[in-house]
Amino acid sequence: MNRIALEIDRNLEILLREYYEYDFINTVNYEVHDILKEDITLLIMDDSDKNAELRLKLLKKYNIKVLFLSSDFDIQILRKYIRENLIFDFLKKKDYQLIEEIMGFITTQNNAKNKLFIDTSSMKVLVEPHDILYISYSKVIRKSVIKTSNQEYFTARHLFEIEGLLSRFSEFVRIERSNIVNMNRISGINFKEEMLIFDNNEILQLSRRILKKLETFWINSEDVIKL
């Protein structure tokens, strides 16, 4: 059974214990090294602690996955936590029923090791990181588009959330507000036509300014030998 640490207000803790059958443990007064001894799958924290950010920074040092539950849902603060990899994911407190979905994702992720679990409105798939060319955000459909070698997947997750989840894979670099690129799949940059070329001949249209920025990341890779 999954073991989950709780650092939340008492009423919410009672609610979770009644709703779920997970093995919960209250770690509010635990030192981080004591939490590690409990072999937890996830730590759930809420915004009732005024020193939450300091606690998150400490937990990050020990790679403890944190799900943050917020009552007022200050998106700027939550985006900051995601960017800095302080939290694994976040939910509104009233959406605590979605914890089961997040636990399913973590379990799948742990079992799949280095595979990526993509959950769209119509399908659930496991994808090898190398198969992904780039991920972009479409303002038209208001979804993130995950482009692989032979398929496109659409997800409601924002790009900043995906960026945080991909932080363990060094090959993925966010090159601008709307695009995350797999640097290992780039085969060329065409400045004249303003496009990025991938190793399967797929292209991504980007401005010359962005291409120049991307070039710096690309040619400075440890795998590239300059001639």
JSON list of C-alpha atoms in Angstrom, two decimals, residues 8-222:
[
{"chain": "A", "resi": 8, "resn": "ILE", "atom": "CA", "xyz": [-2.07, 19.73, 6.31]},
{"chain": "A", "resi": 9, "resn": "ASP", "atom": "CA", "xyz": [-4.72, 21.22, 8.60]},
{"chain": "A", "resi": 10, "resn": "ARG", "atom": "CA", "xyz": [-6.52, 18.82, 10.89]},
{"chain": "A", "resi": 11, "resn": "ASN", "atom": "CA", "xyz": [-9.93, 19.02, 9.21]},
{"chain": "A", "resi": 12, "resn": "LEU", "atom": "CA", "xyz": [-8.49, 18.21, 5.79]},
{"chain": "A", "resi": 13, "resn": "GLU", "atom": "CA", "xyz": [-6.48, 15.34, 7.26]},
{"chain": "A", "resi": 14, "resn": "ILE", "atom": "CA", "xyz": [-9.62, 13.82, 8.76]},
{"chain": "A", "resi": 15, "resn": "LEU", "atom": "CA", "xyz": [-11.36, 14.18, 5.39]},
{"chain": "A", "resi": 16, "resn": "LEU", "atom": "CA", "xyz": [-8.55, 12.42, 3.51]},
{"chain": "A", "resi": 17, "resn": "ARG", "atom": "CA", "xyz": [-8.36, 9.58, 6.03]},
{"chain": "A", "resi": 18, "resn": "GLU", "atom": "CA", "xyz": [-12.10, 9.00, 5.67]},
{"chain": "A", "resi": 19, "resn": "TYR", "atom": "CA", "xyz": [-12.10, 9.21, 1.88]},
{"chain": "A", "resi": 20, "resn": "TYR", "atom": "CA", "xyz": [-8.98, 7.17, 1.07]},
{"chain": "A", "resi": 21, "resn": "GLU", "atom": "CA", "xyz": [-7.51, 3.88, 2.25]},
{"chain": "A", "resi": 22, "resn": "TYR", "atom": "CA", "xyz": [-3.88, 4.93, 1.82]},
{"chain": "A", "resi": 23, "resn": "ASP", "atom": "CA", "xyz": [-1.43, 4.49, 4.67]},
{"chain": "A", "resi": 24, "resn": "PHE", "atom": "CA", "xyz": [-1.27, 8.09, 5.93]},
{"chain": "A", "resi": 25, "resn": "ILE", "atom": "CA", "xyz": [1.28, 9.44, 8.41]},
{"chain": "A", "resi": 26, "resn": "ASN", "atom": "CA", "xyz": [1.35, 12.93, 9.90]},
{"chain": "A", "resi": 27, "resn": "THR", "atom": "CA", "xyz": [4.88, 14.35, 9.53]},
{"chain": "A", "resi": 28, "resn": "VAL", "atom": "CA", "xyz": [4.28, 17.97, 10.56]},
{"chain": "A", "resi": 29, "resn": "ASN", "atom": "CA", "xyz": [6.80, 17.74, 13.41]},
{"chain": "A", "resi": 30, "resn": "TYR", "atom": "CA", "xyz": [9.22, 15.41, 11.63]},
{"chain": "A", "resi": 31, "resn": "GLU", "atom": "CA", "xyz": [12.75, 16.31, 10.62]},
{"chain": "A", "resi": 32, "resn": "VAL", "atom": "CA", "xyz": [13.30, 15.54, 6.95]},
{"chain": "A", "resi": 33, "resn": "HIS", "atom": "CA", "xyz": [15.70, 12.67, 7.66]},
{"chain": "A", "resi": 34, "resn": "ASP", "atom": "CA", "xyz": [12.96, 11.06, 9.76]},
{"chain": "A", "resi": 35, "resn": "ILE", "atom": "CA", "xyz": [10.49, 11.37, 6.88]},
{"chain": "A", "resi": 36, "resn": "LEU", "atom": "CA", "xyz": [12.94, 9.52, 4.65]},
{"chain": "A", "resi": 37, "resn": "LYS", "atom": "CA", "xyz": [12.88, 6.58, 7.05]},
{"chain": "A", "resi": 38, "resn": "GLU", "atom": "CA", "xyz": [9.11, 6.23, 6.50]},
{"chain": "A", "resi": 39, "resn": "ASP", "atom": "CA", "xyz": [9.59, 5.24, 2.82]},
{"chain": "A", "resi": 40, "resn": "ILE", "atom": "CA", "xyz": [6.77, 7.47, 1.59]},
{"chain": "A", "resi": 41, "resn": "THR", "atom": "CA", "xyz": [5.49, 7.72, -1.98]},
{"chain": "A", "resi": 42, "resn": "LEU", "atom": "CA", "xyz": [4.22, 11.29, -1.66]},
{"chain": "A", "resi": 43, "resn": "LEU", "atom": "CA", "xyz": [3.99, 14.14, 0.83]},
{"chain": "A", "resi": 44, "resn": "ILE", "atom": "CA", "xyz": [0.82, 16.25, 0.79]},
{"chain": "A", "resi": 45, "resn": "MET", "atom": "CA", "xyz": [1.17, 19.80, 2.09]},
{"chain": "A", "resi": 46, "resn": "ASP", "atom": "CA", "xyz": [-1.31, 22.66, 2.20]},
{"chain": "A", "resi": 47, "resn": "ASP", "atom": "CA", "xyz": [-1.06, 26.44, 2.51]},
{"chain": "A", "resi": 48, "resn": "SER", "atom": "CA", "xyz": [-1.96, 26.54, 6.19]},
{"chain": "A", "resi": 49, "resn": "ASP", "atom": "CA", "xyz": [1.74, 26.71, 7.09]},
{"chain": "A", "resi": 50, "resn": "LYS", "atom": "CA", "xyz": [3.10, 30.27, 6.77]},
{"chain": "A", "resi": 51, "resn": "ASN", "atom": "CA", "xyz": [6.60, 28.82, 6.37]},
{"chain": "A", "resi": 52, "resn": "ALA", "atom": "CA", "xyz": [5.56, 26.41, 3.61]},
{"chain": "A", "resi": 53, "resn": "GLU", "atom": "CA", "xyz": [8.17, 27.65, 1.13]},
{"chain": "A", "resi": 54, "resn": "LEU", "atom": "CA", "xyz": [11.05, 27.10, 3.55]},
{"chain": "A", "resi": 55, "resn": "ARG", "atom": "CA", "xyz": [9.77, 23.60, 4.24]},
{"chain": "A", "resi": 56, "resn": "LEU", "atom": "CA", "xyz": [9.46, 22.90, 0.50]},
{"chain": "A", "resi": 57, "resn": "LYS", "atom": "CA", "xyz": [13.04, 23.99, -0.15]},
{"chain": "A", "resi": 58, "resn": "LEU", "atom": "CA", "xyz": [14.25, 21.60, 2.53]},
{"chain": "A", "resi": 59, "resn": "LEU", "atom": "CA", "xyz": [12.16, 18.71, 1.16]},
{"chain": "A", "resi": 60, "resn": "LYS", "atom": "CA", "xyz": [13.50, 19.38, -2.34]},
{"chain": "A", "resi": 61, "resn": "LYS", "atom": "CA", "xyz": [17.06, 18.69, -1.19]},
{"chain": "A", "resi": 62, "resn": "TYR", "atom": "CA", "xyz": [15.99, 15.13, -0.41]},
{"chain": "A", "resi": 63, "resn": "ASN", "atom": "CA", "xyz": [13.95, 14.63, -3.61]},
{"chain": "A", "resi": 64, "resn": "ILE", "atom": "CA", "xyz": [10.68, 14.18, -1.73]},
{"chain": "A", "resi": 65, "resn": "LYS", "atom": "CA", "xyz": [7.64, 14.45, -4.04]},
{"chain": "A", "resi": 66, "resn": "VAL", "atom": "CA", "xyz": [5.21, 17.07, -2.74]},
{"chain": "A", "resi": 67, "resn": "LEU", "atom": "CA", "xyz": [1.59, 17.60, -3.75]},
{"chain": "A", "resi": 68, "resn": "PHE", "atom": "CA", "xyz": [0.54, 21.11, -2.70]},
{"chain": "A", "resi": 69, "resn": "LEU", "atom": "CA", "xyz": [-3.09, 21.79, -1.83]},
{"chain": "A", "resi": 70, "resn": "SER", "atom": "CA", "xyz": [-4.19, 25.40, -1.93]},
{"chain": "A", "resi": 71, "resn": "SER", "atom": "CA", "xyz": [-7.37, 27.11, -0.77]},
{"chain": "A", "resi": 72, "resn": "ASP", "atom": "CA", "xyz": [-7.01, 30.50, -2.48]},
{"chain": "A", "resi": 73, "resn": "PHE", "atom": "CA", "xyz": [-5.02, 29.08, -5.45]},
{"chain": "A", "resi": 74, "resn": "ASP", "atom": "CA", "xyz": [-2.52, 31.91, -6.03]},
{"chain": "A", "resi": 75, "resn": "ILE", "atom": "CA", "xyz": [-1.33, 30.81, -9.49]},
{"chain": "A", "resi": 76, "resn": "GLN", "atom": "CA", "xyz": [1.78, 33.03, -9.38]},
{"chain": "A", "resi": 77, "resn": "ILE", "atom": "CA", "xyz": [3.06, 31.34, -6.24]},
{"chain": "A", "resi": 78, "resn": "LEU", "atom": "CA", "xyz": [2.22, 27.89, -7.56]},
{"chain": "A", "resi": 79, "resn": "ARG", "atom": "CA", "xyz": [3.98, 28.59, -10.87]},
{"chain": "A", "resi": 80, "resn": "LYS", "atom": "CA", "xyz": [7.02, 29.69, -8.89]},
{"chain": "A", "resi": 81, "resn": "TYR", "atom": "CA", "xyz": [6.97, 26.44, -6.91]},
{"chain": "A", "resi": 82, "resn": "ILE", "atom": "CA", "xyz": [6.74, 24.43, -10.15]},
{"chain": "A", "resi": 83, "resn": "ARG", "atom": "CA", "xyz": [9.56, 26.38, -11.86]},
{"chain": "A", "resi": 84, "resn": "GLU", "atom": "CA", "xyz": [11.83, 25.87, -8.88]},
{"chain": "A", "resi": 85, "resn": "ASN", "atom": "CA", "xyz": [10.87, 22.17, -8.65]},
{"chain": "A", "resi": 86, "resn": "LEU", "atom": "CA", "xyz": [9.64, 22.65, -5.10]},
{"chain": "A", "resi": 87, "resn": "ILE", "atom": "CA", "xyz": [6.44, 20.72, -5.77]},
{"chain": "A", "resi": 88, "resn": "PHE", "atom": "CA", "xyz": [5.47, 17.76, -7.94]},
{"chain": "A", "resi": 89, "resn": "ASP", "atom": "CA", "xyz": [1.94, 18.98, -8.60]},
{"chain": "A", "resi": 90, "resn": "PHE", "atom": "CA", "xyz": [-0.83, 21.08, -7.06]},
{"chain": "A", "resi": 91, "resn": "LEU", "atom": "CA", "xyz": [-4.59, 20.98, -6.54]},
{"chain": "A", "resi": 92, "resn": "LYS", "atom": "CA", "xyz": [-7.32, 23.08, -5.04]},
{"chain": "A", "resi": 93, "resn": "LYS", "atom": "CA", "xyz": [-8.28, 21.73, -1.65]},
{"chain": "A", "resi": 94, "resn": "LYS", "atom": "CA", "xyz": [-11.83, 21.11, -2.82]},
{"chain": "A", "resi": 95, "resn": "ASP", "atom": "CA", "xyz": [-10.45, 18.84, -5.57]},
{"chain": "A", "resi": 96, "resn": "TYR", "atom": "CA", "xyz": [-8.89, 16.38, -3.14]},
{"chain": "A", "resi": 97, "resn": "GLN", "atom": "CA", "xyz": [-10.65, 13.53, -5.00]},
{"chain": "A", "resi": 98, "resn": "LEU", "atom": "CA", "xyz": [-8.05, 13.96, -7.76]},
{"chain": "A", "resi": 99, "resn": "ILE", "atom": "CA", "xyz": [-5.29, 12.75, -5.45]},
{"chain": "A", "resi": 100, "resn": "GLU", "atom": "CA", "xyz": [-6.04, 9.21, -6.58]},
{"chain": "A", "resi": 101, "resn": "GLU", "atom": "CA", "xyz": [-5.35, 10.21, -10.19]},
{"chain": "A", "resi": 102, "resn": "ILE", "atom": "CA", "xyz": [-2.01, 11.76, -9.20]},
{"chain": "A", "resi": 103, "resn": "MET", "atom": "CA", "xyz": [-1.08, 8.66, -7.21]},
{"chain": "A", "resi": 104, "resn": "GLY", "atom": "CA", "xyz": [-1.87, 6.57, -10.28]},
{"chain": "A", "resi": 105, "resn": "PHE", "atom": "CA", "xyz": [0.45, 8.75, -12.32]},
{"chain": "A", "resi": 106, "resn": "ILE", "atom": "CA", "xyz": [3.26, 8.39, -9.76]},
{"chain": "A", "resi": 107, "resn": "THR", "atom": "CA", "xyz": [2.84, 4.62, -9.60]},
{"chain": "A", "resi": 108, "resn": "THR", "atom": "CA", "xyz": [2.89, 4.38, -13.40]},
{"chain": "A", "resi": 109, "resn": "GLN", "atom": "CA", "xyz": [5.90, 6.68, -13.55]},
{"chain": "A", "resi": 110, "resn": "ASN", "atom": "CA", "xyz": [7.81, 4.61, -10.98]},
{"chain": "A", "resi": 111, "resn": "ASN", "atom": "CA", "xyz": [6.99, 1.36, -12.76]},
{"chain": "A", "resi": 112, "resn": "ALA", "atom": "CA", "xyz": [7.84, 2.78, -16.15]},
{"chain": "A", "resi": 113, "resn": "LYS", "atom": "CA", "xyz": [11.15, 4.19, -14.90]},
{"chain": "A", "resi": 114, "resn": "ASN", "atom": "CA", "xyz": [12.17, 6.58, -17.66]},
{"chain": "A", "resi": 115, "resn": "LYS", "atom": "CA", "xyz": [8.98, 6.50, -19.70]},
{"chain": "A", "resi": 116, "resn": "LEU", "atom": "CA", "xyz": [6.56, 9.41, -19.77]},
{"chain": "A", "resi": 117, "resn": "PHE", "atom": "CA", "xyz": [2.89, 8.95, -18.97]},
{"chain": "A", "resi": 118, "resn": "ILE", "atom": "CA", "xyz": [0.68, 11.18, -21.12]},
{"chain": "A", "resi": 119, "resn": "ASP", "atom": "CA", "xyz": [-2.92, 11.54, -19.97]},
{"chain": "A", "resi": 120, "resn": "THR", "atom": "CA", "xyz": [-5.17, 13.22, -22.55]},
{"chain": "A", "resi": 121, "resn": "SER", "atom": "CA", "xyz": [-8.94, 13.57, -22.60]},
{"chain": "A", "resi": 122, "resn": "SER", "atom": "CA", "xyz": [-9.27, 10.57, -24.90]},
{"chain": "A", "resi": 123, "resn": "MET", "atom": "CA", "xyz": [-6.32, 8.27, -24.19]},
{"chain": "A", "resi": 124, "resn": "LYS", "atom": "CA", "xyz": [-3.50, 7.34, -21.85]},
{"chain": "A", "resi": 125, "resn": "VAL", "atom": "CA", "xyz": [-0.11, 6.35, -23.28]},
{"chain": "A", "resi": 126, "resn": "LEU", "atom": "CA", "xyz": [3.47, 5.68, -22.22]},
{"chain": "A", "resi": 127, "resn": "VAL", "atom": "CA", "xyz": [6.06, 7.41, -24.38]},
{"chain": "A", "resi": 128, "resn": "GLU", "atom": "CA", "xyz": [9.84, 7.12, -24.47]},
{"chain": "A", "resi": 129, "resn": "PRO", "atom": "CA", "xyz": [11.45, 10.56, -23.86]},
{"chain": "A", "resi": 130, "resn": "HIS", "atom": "CA", "xyz": [13.51, 10.14, -27.03]},
{"chain": "A", "resi": 131, "resn": "ASP", "atom": "CA", "xyz": [10.32, 9.86, -29.10]},
{"chain": "A", "resi": 132, "resn": "ILE", "atom": "CA", "xyz": [9.29, 13.42, -28.23]},
{"chain": "A", "resi": 133, "resn": "LEU", "atom": "CA", "xyz": [10.46, 16.10, -30.68]},
{"chain": "A", "resi": 134, "resn": "TYR", "atom": "CA", "xyz": [8.94, 19.13, -29.01]},
{"chain": "A", "resi": 135, "resn": "ILE", "atom": "CA", "xyz": [6.06, 20.34, -26.88]},
{"chain": "A", "resi": 136, "resn": "SER", "atom": "CA", "xyz": [4.26, 23.56, -27.72]},
{"chain": "A", "resi": 137, "resn": "TYR", "atom": "CA", "xyz": [1.27, 25.48, -26.43]},
{"chain": "A", "resi": 138, "resn": "SER", "atom": "CA", "xyz": [-1.58, 26.23, -28.84]},
{"chain": "A", "resi": 139, "resn": "LYS", "atom": "CA", "xyz": [-3.49, 29.42, -28.09]},
{"chain": "A", "resi": 140, "resn": "VAL", "atom": "CA", "xyz": [-6.16, 28.32, -30.57]},
{"chain": "A", "resi": 141, "resn": "ILE", "atom": "CA", "xyz": [-7.24, 25.17, -28.74]},
{"chain": "A", "resi": 142, "resn": "ARG", "atom": "CA", "xyz": [-5.74, 26.27, -25.39]},
{"chain": "A", "resi": 143, "resn": "LYS", "atom": "CA", "xyz": [-3.90, 23.00, -24.92]},
{"chain": "A", "resi": 144, "resn": "SER", "atom": "CA", "xyz": [-0.31, 21.79, -24.93]},
{"chain": "A", "resi": 145, "resn": "VAL", "atom": "CA", "xyz": [0.66, 19.77, -27.99]},
{"chain": "A", "resi": 146, "resn": "ILE", "atom": "CA", "xyz": [3.17, 16.95, -27.50]},
{"chain": "A", "resi": 147, "resn": "LYS", "atom": "CA", "xyz": [4.73, 16.11, -30.85]},
{"chain": "A", "resi": 148, "resn": "THR", "atom": "CA", "xyz": [6.41, 12.72, -31.21]},
{"chain": "A", "resi": 149, "resn": "SER", "atom": "CA", "xyz": [8.02, 11.08, -34.23]},
{"chain": "A", "resi": 150, "resn": "ASN", "atom": "CA", "xyz": [4.65, 9.90, -35.56]},
{"chain": "A", "resi": 151, "resn": "GLN", "atom": "CA", "xyz": [1.89, 11.23, -33.33]},
{"chain": "A", "resi": 152, "resn": "GLU", "atom": "CA", "xyz": [0.46, 14.35, -31.67]},
{"chain": "A", "resi": 153, "resn": "TYR", "atom": "CA", "xyz": [-1.06, 14.30, -28.19]},
{"chain": "A", "resi": 154, "resn": "PHE", "atom": "CA", "xyz": [-3.11, 17.10, -26.65]},
{"chain": "A", "resi": 155, "resn": "THR", "atom": "CA", "xyz": [-3.18, 17.75, -22.93]},
{"chain": "A", "resi": 156, "resn": "ALA", "atom": "CA", "xyz": [-4.82, 20.38, -20.74]},
{"chain": "A", "resi": 157, "resn": "ARG", "atom": "CA", "xyz": [-1.65, 20.70, -18.66]},
{"chain": "A", "resi": 158, "resn": "HIS", "atom": "CA", "xyz": [0.04, 24.07, -18.99]},
{"chain": "A", "resi": 159, "resn": "LEU", "atom": "CA", "xyz": [3.54, 24.25, -20.42]},
{"chain": "A", "resi": 160, "resn": "PHE", "atom": "CA", "xyz": [5.06, 25.38, -17.12]},
{"chain": "A", "resi": 161, "resn": "GLU", "atom": "CA", "xyz": [3.64, 22.26, -15.46]},
{"chain": "A", "resi": 162, "resn": "ILE", "atom": "CA", "xyz": [5.10, 20.01, -18.16]},
{"chain": "A", "resi": 163, "resn": "GLU", "atom": "CA", "xyz": [8.43, 21.80, -17.88]},
{"chain": "A", "resi": 164, "resn": "GLY", "atom": "CA", "xyz": [8.54, 21.00, -14.18]},
{"chain": "A", "resi": 165, "resn": "LEU", "atom": "CA", "xyz": [7.65, 17.34, -14.74]},
{"chain": "A", "resi": 166, "resn": "LEU", "atom": "CA", "xyz": [10.38, 17.03, -17.41]},
{"chain": "A", "resi": 167, "resn": "SER", "atom": "CA", "xyz": [13.06, 18.65, -15.26]},
{"chain": "A", "resi": 168, "resn": "ARG", "atom": "CA", "xyz": [14.77, 15.28, -14.67]},
{"chain": "A", "resi": 169, "resn": "PHE", "atom": "CA", "xyz": [15.44, 14.95, -18.40]},
{"chain": "A", "resi": 170, "resn": "SER", "atom": "CA", "xyz": [18.28, 17.31, -19.34]},
{"chain": "A", "resi": 171, "resn": "GLU", "atom": "CA", "xyz": [17.57, 17.03, -23.08]},
{"chain": "A", "resi": 172, "resn": "PHE", "atom": "CA", "xyz": [14.35, 19.03, -22.78]},
{"chain": "A", "resi": 173, "resn": "VAL", "atom": "CA", "xyz": [14.93, 22.79, -22.89]},
{"chain": "A", "resi": 174, "resn": "ARG", "atom": "CA", "xyz": [12.30, 25.50, -22.84]},
{"chain": "A", "resi": 175, "resn": "ILE", "atom": "CA", "xyz": [13.48, 27.85, -25.55]},
{"chain": "A", "resi": 176, "resn": "GLU", "atom": "CA", "xyz": [10.62, 30.35, -25.36]},
{"chain": "A", "resi": 177, "resn": "ARG", "atom": "CA", "xyz": [7.26, 30.86, -23.74]},
{"chain": "A", "resi": 178, "resn": "SER", "atom": "CA", "xyz": [5.45, 28.45, -26.06]},
{"chain": "A", "resi": 179, "resn": "ASN", "atom": "CA", "xyz": [7.98, 25.71, -26.84]},
{"chain": "A", "resi": 180, "resn": "ILE", "atom": "CA", "xyz": [9.98, 22.98, -25.12]},
{"chain": "A", "resi": 181, "resn": "VAL", "atom": "CA", "xyz": [12.42, 21.22, -27.44]},
{"chain": "A", "resi": 182, "resn": "ASN", "atom": "CA", "xyz": [14.22, 17.86, -27.23]},
{"chain": "A", "resi": 183, "resn": "MET", "atom": "CA", "xyz": [17.80, 18.95, -27.96]},
{"chain": "A", "resi": 184, "resn": "ASN", "atom": "CA", "xyz": [18.83, 15.37, -28.77]},
{"chain": "A", "resi": 185, "resn": "ARG", "atom": "CA", "xyz": [16.46, 15.24, -31.76]},
{"chain": "A", "resi": 186, "resn": "ILE", "atom": "CA", "xyz": [17.71, 18.39, -33.53]},
{"chain": "A", "resi": 187, "resn": "SER", "atom": "CA", "xyz": [19.59, 17.76, -36.78]},
{"chain": "A", "resi": 188, "resn": "GLY", "atom": "CA", "xyz": [19.85, 21.31, -38.12]},
{"chain": "A", "resi": 189, "resn": "ILE", "atom": "CA", "xyz": [18.86, 24.97, -37.96]},
{"chain": "A", "resi": 190, "resn": "ASN", "atom": "CA", "xyz": [17.84, 26.85, -41.09]},
{"chain": "A", "resi": 191, "resn": "PHE", "atom": "CA", "xyz": [18.12, 30.58, -40.36]},
{"chain": "A", "resi": 192, "resn": "LYS", "atom": "CA", "xyz": [17.09, 31.61, -43.88]},
{"chain": "A", "resi": 193, "resn": "GLU", "atom": "CA", "xyz": [13.78, 29.73, -43.73]},
{"chain": "A", "resi": 194, "resn": "GLU", "atom": "CA", "xyz": [13.51, 30.32, -39.97]},
{"chain": "A", "resi": 195, "resn": "MET", "atom": "CA", "xyz": [12.94, 26.71, -39.02]},
{"chain": "A", "resi": 196, "resn": "LEU", "atom": "CA", "xyz": [14.29, 24.05, -36.71]},
{"chain": "A", "resi": 197, "resn": "ILE", "atom": "CA", "xyz": [14.90, 20.66, -38.33]},
{"chain": "A", "resi": 198, "resn": "PHE", "atom": "CA", "xyz": [14.61, 17.39, -36.43]},
{"chain": "A", "resi": 199, "resn": "ASP", "atom": "CA", "xyz": [16.32, 14.09, -37.21]},
{"chain": "A", "resi": 200, "resn": "ASN", "atom": "CA", "xyz": [13.13, 12.67, -38.77]},
{"chain": "A", "resi": 201, "resn": "ASN", "atom": "CA", "xyz": [12.85, 15.72, -41.10]},
{"chain": "A", "resi": 202, "resn": "GLU", "atom": "CA", "xyz": [10.01, 17.26, -39.10]},
{"chain": "A", "resi": 203, "resn": "ILE", "atom": "CA", "xyz": [10.29, 21.04, -38.87]},
{"chain": "A", "resi": 204, "resn": "LEU", "atom": "CA", "xyz": [9.26, 23.68, -36.34]},
{"chain": "A", "resi": 205, "resn": "GLN", "atom": "CA", "xyz": [8.90, 27.29, -37.47]},
{"chain": "A", "resi": 206, "resn": "LEU", "atom": "CA", "xyz": [10.64, 29.66, -35.06]},
{"chain": "A", "resi": 207, "resn": "SER", "atom": "CA", "xyz": [11.81, 33.25, -35.23]},
{"chain": "A", "resi": 208, "resn": "ARG", "atom": "CA", "xyz": [15.46, 33.99, -36.05]},
{"chain": "A", "resi": 209, "resn": "ARG", "atom": "CA", "xyz": [15.90, 35.41, -32.54]},
{"chain": "A", "resi": 210, "resn": "ILE", "atom": "CA", "xyz": [14.71, 32.18, -30.91]},
{"chain": "A", "resi": 211, "resn": "LEU", "atom": "CA", "xyz": [16.83, 30.08, -33.29]},
{"chain": "A", "resi": 212, "resn": "LYS", "atom": "CA", "xyz": [19.94, 32.02, -32.30]},
{"chain": "A", "resi": 213, "resn": "LYS", "atom": "CA", "xyz": [19.12, 31.45, -28.64]},
{"chain": "A", "resi": 214, "resn": "LEU", "atom": "CA", "xyz": [18.55, 27.75, -29.29]},
{"chain": "A", "resi": 215, "resn": "GLU", "atom": "CA", "xyz": [21.80, 27.46, -31.24]},
{"chain": "A", "resi": 216, "resn": "THR", "atom": "CA", "xyz": [23.74, 28.40, -28.11]},
{"chain": "A", "resi": 217, "resn": "PHE", "atom": "CA", "xyz": [22.22, 25.51, -26.16]},
{"chain": "A", "resi": 218, "resn": "TRP", "atom": "CA", "xyz": [22.63, 23.11, -29.06]},
{"chain": "A", "resi": 219, "resn": "ILE", "atom": "CA", "xyz": [26.28, 23.64, -29.98]},
{"chain": "A", "resi": 220, "resn": "ASN", "atom": "CA", "xyz": [27.39, 23.82, -26.36]},
{"chain": "A", "resi": 221, "resn": "SER", "atom": "CA", "xyz": [26.08, 20.33, -25.67]},
{"chain": "A", "resi": 222, "resn": "GLU", "atom": "CA", "xyz": [28.66, 17.85, -24.35]}
]
